[in-house]
Tab-separated table of C-alpha atoms in Angstrom:
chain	number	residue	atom	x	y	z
A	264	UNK	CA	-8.798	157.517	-114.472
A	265	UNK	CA	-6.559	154.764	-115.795
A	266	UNK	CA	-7.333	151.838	-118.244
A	267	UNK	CA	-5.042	148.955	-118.763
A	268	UNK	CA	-5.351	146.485	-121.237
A	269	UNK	CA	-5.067	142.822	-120.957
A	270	UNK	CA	-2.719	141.333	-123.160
A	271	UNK	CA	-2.555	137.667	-123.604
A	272	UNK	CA	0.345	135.828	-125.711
A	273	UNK	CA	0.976	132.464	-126.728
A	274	UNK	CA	3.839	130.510	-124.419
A	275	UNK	CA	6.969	129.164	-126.484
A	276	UNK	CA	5.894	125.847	-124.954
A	277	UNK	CA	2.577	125.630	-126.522
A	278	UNK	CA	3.295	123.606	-129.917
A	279	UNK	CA	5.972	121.657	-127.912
A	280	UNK	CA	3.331	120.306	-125.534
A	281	UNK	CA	1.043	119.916	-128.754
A	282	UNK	CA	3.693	117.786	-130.191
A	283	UNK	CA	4.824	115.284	-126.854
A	284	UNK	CA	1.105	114.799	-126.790
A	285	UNK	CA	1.519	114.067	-130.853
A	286	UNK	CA	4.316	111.927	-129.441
A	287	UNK	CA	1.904	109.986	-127.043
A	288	UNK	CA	-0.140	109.222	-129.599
A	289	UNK	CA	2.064	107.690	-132.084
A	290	UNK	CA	3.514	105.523	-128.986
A	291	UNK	CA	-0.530	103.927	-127.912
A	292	UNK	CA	-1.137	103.581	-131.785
A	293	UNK	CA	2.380	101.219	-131.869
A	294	UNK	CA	0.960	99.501	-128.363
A	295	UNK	CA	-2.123	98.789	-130.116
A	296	UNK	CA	-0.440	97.189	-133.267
A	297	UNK	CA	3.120	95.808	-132.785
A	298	UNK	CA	3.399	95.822	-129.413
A	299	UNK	CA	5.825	98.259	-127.727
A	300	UNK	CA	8.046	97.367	-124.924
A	301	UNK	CA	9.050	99.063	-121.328
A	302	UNK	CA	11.993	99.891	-122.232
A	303	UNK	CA	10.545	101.062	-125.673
A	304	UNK	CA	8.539	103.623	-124.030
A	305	UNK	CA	10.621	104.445	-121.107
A	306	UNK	CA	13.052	105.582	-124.250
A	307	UNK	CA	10.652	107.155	-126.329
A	308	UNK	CA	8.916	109.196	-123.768
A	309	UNK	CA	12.179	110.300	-121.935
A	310	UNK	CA	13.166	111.336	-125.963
A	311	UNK	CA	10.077	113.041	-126.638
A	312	UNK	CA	10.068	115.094	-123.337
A	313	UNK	CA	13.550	115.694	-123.448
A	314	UNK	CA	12.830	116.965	-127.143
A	315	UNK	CA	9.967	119.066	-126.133
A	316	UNK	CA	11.930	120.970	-123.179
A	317	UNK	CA	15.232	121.703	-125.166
A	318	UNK	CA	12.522	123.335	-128.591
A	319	UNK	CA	10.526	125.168	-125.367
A	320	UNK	CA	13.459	126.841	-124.011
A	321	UNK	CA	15.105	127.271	-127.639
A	322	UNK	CA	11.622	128.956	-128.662
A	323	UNK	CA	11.850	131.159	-125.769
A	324	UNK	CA	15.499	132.287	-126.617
A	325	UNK	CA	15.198	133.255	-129.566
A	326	UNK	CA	12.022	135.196	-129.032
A	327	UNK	CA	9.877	133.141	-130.903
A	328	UNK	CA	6.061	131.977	-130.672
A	329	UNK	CA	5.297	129.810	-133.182
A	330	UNK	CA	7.534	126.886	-134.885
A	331	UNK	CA	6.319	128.176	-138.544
A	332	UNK	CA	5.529	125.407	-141.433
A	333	UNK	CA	9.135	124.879	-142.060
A	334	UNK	CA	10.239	123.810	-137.896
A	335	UNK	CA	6.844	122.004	-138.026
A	336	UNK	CA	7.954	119.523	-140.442
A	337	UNK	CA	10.820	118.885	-138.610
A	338	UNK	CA	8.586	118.287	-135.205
A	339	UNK	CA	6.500	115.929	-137.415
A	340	UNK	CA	10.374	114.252	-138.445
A	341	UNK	CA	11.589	114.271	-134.711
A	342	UNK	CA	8.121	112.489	-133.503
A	343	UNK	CA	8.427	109.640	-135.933
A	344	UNK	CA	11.833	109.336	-134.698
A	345	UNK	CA	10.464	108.630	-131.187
A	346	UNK	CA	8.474	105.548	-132.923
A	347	UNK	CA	11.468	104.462	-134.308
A	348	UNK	CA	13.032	104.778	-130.872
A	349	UNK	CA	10.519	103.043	-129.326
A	350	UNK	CA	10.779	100.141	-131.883
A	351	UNK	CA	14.927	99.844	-131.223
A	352	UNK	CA	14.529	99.302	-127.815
A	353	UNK	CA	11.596	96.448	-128.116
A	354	UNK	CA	12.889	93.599	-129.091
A	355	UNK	CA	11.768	91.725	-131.264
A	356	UNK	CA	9.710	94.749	-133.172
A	357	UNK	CA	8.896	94.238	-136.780
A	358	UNK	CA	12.240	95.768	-138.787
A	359	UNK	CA	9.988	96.486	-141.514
A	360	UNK	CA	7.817	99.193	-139.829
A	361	UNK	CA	10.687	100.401	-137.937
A	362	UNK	CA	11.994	101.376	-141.632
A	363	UNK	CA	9.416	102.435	-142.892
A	364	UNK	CA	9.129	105.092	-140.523
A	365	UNK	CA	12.386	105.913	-140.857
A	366	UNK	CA	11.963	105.898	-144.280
A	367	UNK	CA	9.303	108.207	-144.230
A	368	UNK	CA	11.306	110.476	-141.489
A	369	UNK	CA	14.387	110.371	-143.755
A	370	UNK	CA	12.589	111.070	-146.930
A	371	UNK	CA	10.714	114.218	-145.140
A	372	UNK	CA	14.788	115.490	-144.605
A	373	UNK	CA	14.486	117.524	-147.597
A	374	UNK	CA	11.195	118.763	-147.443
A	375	UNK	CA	11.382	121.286	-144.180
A	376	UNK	CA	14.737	123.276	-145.799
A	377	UNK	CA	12.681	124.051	-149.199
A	378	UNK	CA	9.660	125.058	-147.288
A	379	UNK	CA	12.285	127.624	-145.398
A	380	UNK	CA	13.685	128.663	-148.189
A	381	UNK	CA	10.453	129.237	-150.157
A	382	UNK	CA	8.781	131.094	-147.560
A	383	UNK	CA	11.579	132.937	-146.369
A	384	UNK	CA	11.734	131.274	-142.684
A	385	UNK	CA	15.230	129.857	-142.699
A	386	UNK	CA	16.450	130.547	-139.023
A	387	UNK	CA	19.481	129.269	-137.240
A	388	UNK	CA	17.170	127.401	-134.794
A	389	UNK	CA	15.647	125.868	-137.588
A	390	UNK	CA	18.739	124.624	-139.031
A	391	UNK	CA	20.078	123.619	-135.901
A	392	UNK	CA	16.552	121.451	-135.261
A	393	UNK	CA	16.816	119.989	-138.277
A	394	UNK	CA	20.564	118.454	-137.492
A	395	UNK	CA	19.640	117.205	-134.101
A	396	UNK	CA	16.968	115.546	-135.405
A	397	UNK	CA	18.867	113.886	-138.436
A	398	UNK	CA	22.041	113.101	-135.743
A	399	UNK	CA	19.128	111.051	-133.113
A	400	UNK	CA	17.681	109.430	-135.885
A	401	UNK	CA	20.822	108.281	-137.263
A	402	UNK	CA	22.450	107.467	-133.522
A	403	UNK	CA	19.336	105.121	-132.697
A	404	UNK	CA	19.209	103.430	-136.632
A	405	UNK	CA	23.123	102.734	-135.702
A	406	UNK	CA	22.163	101.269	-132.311
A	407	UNK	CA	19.836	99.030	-134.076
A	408	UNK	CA	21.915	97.528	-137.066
A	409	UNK	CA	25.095	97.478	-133.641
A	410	UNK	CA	22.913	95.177	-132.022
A	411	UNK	CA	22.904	92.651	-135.322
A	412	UNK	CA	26.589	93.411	-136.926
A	413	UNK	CA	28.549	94.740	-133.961
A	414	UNK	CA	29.145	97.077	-131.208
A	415	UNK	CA	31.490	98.793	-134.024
A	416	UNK	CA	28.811	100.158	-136.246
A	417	UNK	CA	27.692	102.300	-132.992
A	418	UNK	CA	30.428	104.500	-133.915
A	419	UNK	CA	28.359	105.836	-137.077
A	420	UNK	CA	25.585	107.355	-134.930
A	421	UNK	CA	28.089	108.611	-131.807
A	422	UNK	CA	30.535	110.686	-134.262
A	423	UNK	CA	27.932	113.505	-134.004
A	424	UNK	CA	28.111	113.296	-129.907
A	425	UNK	CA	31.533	112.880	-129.334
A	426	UNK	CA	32.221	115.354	-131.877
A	427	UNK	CA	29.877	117.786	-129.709
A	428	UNK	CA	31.718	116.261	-126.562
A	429	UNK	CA	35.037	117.565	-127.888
A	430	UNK	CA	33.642	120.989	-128.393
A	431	UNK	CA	33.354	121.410	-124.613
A	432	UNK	CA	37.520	120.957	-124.385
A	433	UNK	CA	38.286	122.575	-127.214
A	434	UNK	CA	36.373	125.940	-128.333
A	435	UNK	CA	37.632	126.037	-131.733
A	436	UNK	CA	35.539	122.808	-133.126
A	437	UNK	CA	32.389	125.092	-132.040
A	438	UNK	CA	34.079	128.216	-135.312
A	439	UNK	CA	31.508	128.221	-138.583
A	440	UNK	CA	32.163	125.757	-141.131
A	441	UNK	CA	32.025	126.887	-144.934
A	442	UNK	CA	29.279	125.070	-146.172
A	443	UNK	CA	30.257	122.117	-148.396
A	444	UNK	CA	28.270	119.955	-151.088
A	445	UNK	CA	30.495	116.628	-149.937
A	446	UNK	CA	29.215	117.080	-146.080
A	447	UNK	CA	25.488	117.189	-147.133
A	448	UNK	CA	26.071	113.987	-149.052
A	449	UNK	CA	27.524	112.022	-146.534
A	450	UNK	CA	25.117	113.129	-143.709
A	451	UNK	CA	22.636	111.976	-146.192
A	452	UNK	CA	24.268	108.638	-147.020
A	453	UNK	CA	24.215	107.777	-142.979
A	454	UNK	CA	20.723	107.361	-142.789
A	455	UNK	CA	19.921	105.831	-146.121
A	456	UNK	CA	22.943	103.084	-145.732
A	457	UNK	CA	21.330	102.496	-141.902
A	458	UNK	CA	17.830	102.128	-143.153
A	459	UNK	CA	18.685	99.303	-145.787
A	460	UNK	CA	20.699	97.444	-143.854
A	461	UNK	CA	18.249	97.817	-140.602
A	462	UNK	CA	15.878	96.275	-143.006
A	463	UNK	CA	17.576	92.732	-143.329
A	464	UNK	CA	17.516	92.537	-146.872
A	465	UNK	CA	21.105	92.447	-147.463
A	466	UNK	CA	22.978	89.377	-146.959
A	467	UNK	CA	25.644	89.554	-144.204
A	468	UNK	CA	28.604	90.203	-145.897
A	469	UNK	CA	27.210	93.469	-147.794
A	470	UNK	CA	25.597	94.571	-144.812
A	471	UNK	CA	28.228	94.496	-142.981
A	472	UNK	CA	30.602	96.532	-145.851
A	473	UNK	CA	27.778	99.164	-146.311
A	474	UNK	CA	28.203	100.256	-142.356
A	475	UNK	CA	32.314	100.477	-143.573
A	476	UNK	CA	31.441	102.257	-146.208
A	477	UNK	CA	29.295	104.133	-144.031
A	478	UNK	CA	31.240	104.644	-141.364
A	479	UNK	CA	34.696	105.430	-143.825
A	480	UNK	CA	33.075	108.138	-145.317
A	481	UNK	CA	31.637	109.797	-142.238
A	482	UNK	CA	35.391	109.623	-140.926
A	483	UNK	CA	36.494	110.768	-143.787
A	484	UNK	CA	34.103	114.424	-143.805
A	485	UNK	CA	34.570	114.630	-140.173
A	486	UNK	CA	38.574	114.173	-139.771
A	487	UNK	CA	38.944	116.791	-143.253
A	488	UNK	CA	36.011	119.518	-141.016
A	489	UNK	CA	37.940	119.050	-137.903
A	490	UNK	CA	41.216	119.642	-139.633
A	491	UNK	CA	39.727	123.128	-141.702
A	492	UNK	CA	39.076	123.924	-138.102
A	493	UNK	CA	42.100	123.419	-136.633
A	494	UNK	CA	43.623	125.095	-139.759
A	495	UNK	CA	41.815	128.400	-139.343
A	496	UNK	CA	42.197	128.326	-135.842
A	497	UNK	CA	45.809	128.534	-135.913
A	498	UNK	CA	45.423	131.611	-138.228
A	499	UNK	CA	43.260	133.077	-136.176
A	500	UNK	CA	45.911	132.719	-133.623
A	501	UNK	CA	48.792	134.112	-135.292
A	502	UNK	CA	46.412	137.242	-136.773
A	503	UNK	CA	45.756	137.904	-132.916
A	504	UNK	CA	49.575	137.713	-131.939
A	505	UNK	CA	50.513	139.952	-135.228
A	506	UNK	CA	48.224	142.321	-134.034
A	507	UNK	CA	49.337	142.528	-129.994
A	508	UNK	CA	53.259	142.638	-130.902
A	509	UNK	CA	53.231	146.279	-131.920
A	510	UNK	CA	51.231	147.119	-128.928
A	511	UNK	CA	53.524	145.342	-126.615
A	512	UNK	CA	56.690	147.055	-128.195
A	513	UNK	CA	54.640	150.428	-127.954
A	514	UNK	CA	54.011	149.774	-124.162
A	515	UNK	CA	58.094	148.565	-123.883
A	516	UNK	CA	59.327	152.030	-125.191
């Protein structure tokens, strides 16, 4: 006779759902208060399931049930992100909620890396959430202060993208970089400089230098990264020719 056991286990999709419904939520509570527009939703609902999909399948890859406290305080940072999406594309939302939430999603930045580090949970996913997040919150607070100061200050929120974009073409942007105090700073600077000037209460002129400052110093970390990059790629290069000439000479003889 032969017994089997049924075995049930929790889908990789599970607290992705639970958060797009999260999502949902935040979305009819902005409806309700400030008003959200169609094109609002259509882009915070095409964010959040978008979102949702790409942590399901990441979840699945790497073998993994659960997000853990750590990831989860990202998801919680990544949903008020689709608020703040929402709010960009209304017009004519309220500039101080919009940064508040952002505030709030900027100031919870630090919060998911210690609660990896002091439970021992630091994963690659979970540093690789946790920079998506930062780069869409950052791309849509630079489509919002574009709209006011100019199509230029767009640039501050795409580096991330195009930067990704180049990867494709060339392989050697996608080598490790050695981690560096100045990079954290500057990714940090992004969102704070967006936030106040999003908020209106600069006057023109200084708003308008803080996204050059903004945008000079993200320039500035990505052009030295890229060229580190290059740098070790060429090495790289020339250790892998050093190392087929004697084999070539051998073959020759």
């Amino acid at each position: 006779m032969t017994f089997s056991t049924a075995t049930t286990t929790t889908s990789p999709f599970r607290a992705p759902l639970a958060g797009f419904a999260a999502q949902l939520l935040l979305l009819a509570a902005l409806l309700a208060t400030v008003g959200v527009g169609t094109w609002g939703l259509i882009a915070a609902v095409v964010y959040g399931a978008v979102l949702c999909g790409l942590l399901g399948y990441a979840l699945q890859r790497a073998g993994m049930t659960r997000l853990g406290w750590a990831n989860s305080v990202t998801f919680a940072r990544a949903i008020l992100t689709g608020g703040v999406t929402a709010m960009v594309f209304t017009p004519g939302a309220p500039a101080a909620l919009l940064v508040t939430v952002a505030a709030v999603a900027l100031a919870m930045d630090g919060v998911d890396g210690q609660v990896a580090r002091r439970t021992g949970t630091t994963t690659a996913l979970g540093a690789r959430f946790d920079m998506e997040v930062d780069a869409f919150l950052i791309l849509v607070l630079s489509i919002f202060t574009a709209a006011e100061y100019g199509w230029w200050a767009l640039a501050i929120g795409a580096f991330r993208y195009v930067f990704v974009a180049a990867s494709w073409a060339l392989p050697w942007l996608n080598a490790p970089l050695p981690p560096r105090f100045g990079r954290k700073v500057v990714a940090a600077q992004q969102g704070v400089m967006l936030a106040v000037v999003a908020s209106g209460l600069l006057p023109t002129w200084l708003a308008v230098f803080a996204l050059a400052v903004a945008l000079g110093s993200l320039t500035w970390s990505f052009g030295r990264d890229i060229a580190c990059l290059y740098q070790a790629s060429r090495v790289r290069e020339a250790a892998r020719s050093r190392w087929s000439a004697p084999h070539r000479e051998h073959a020759l003889v």
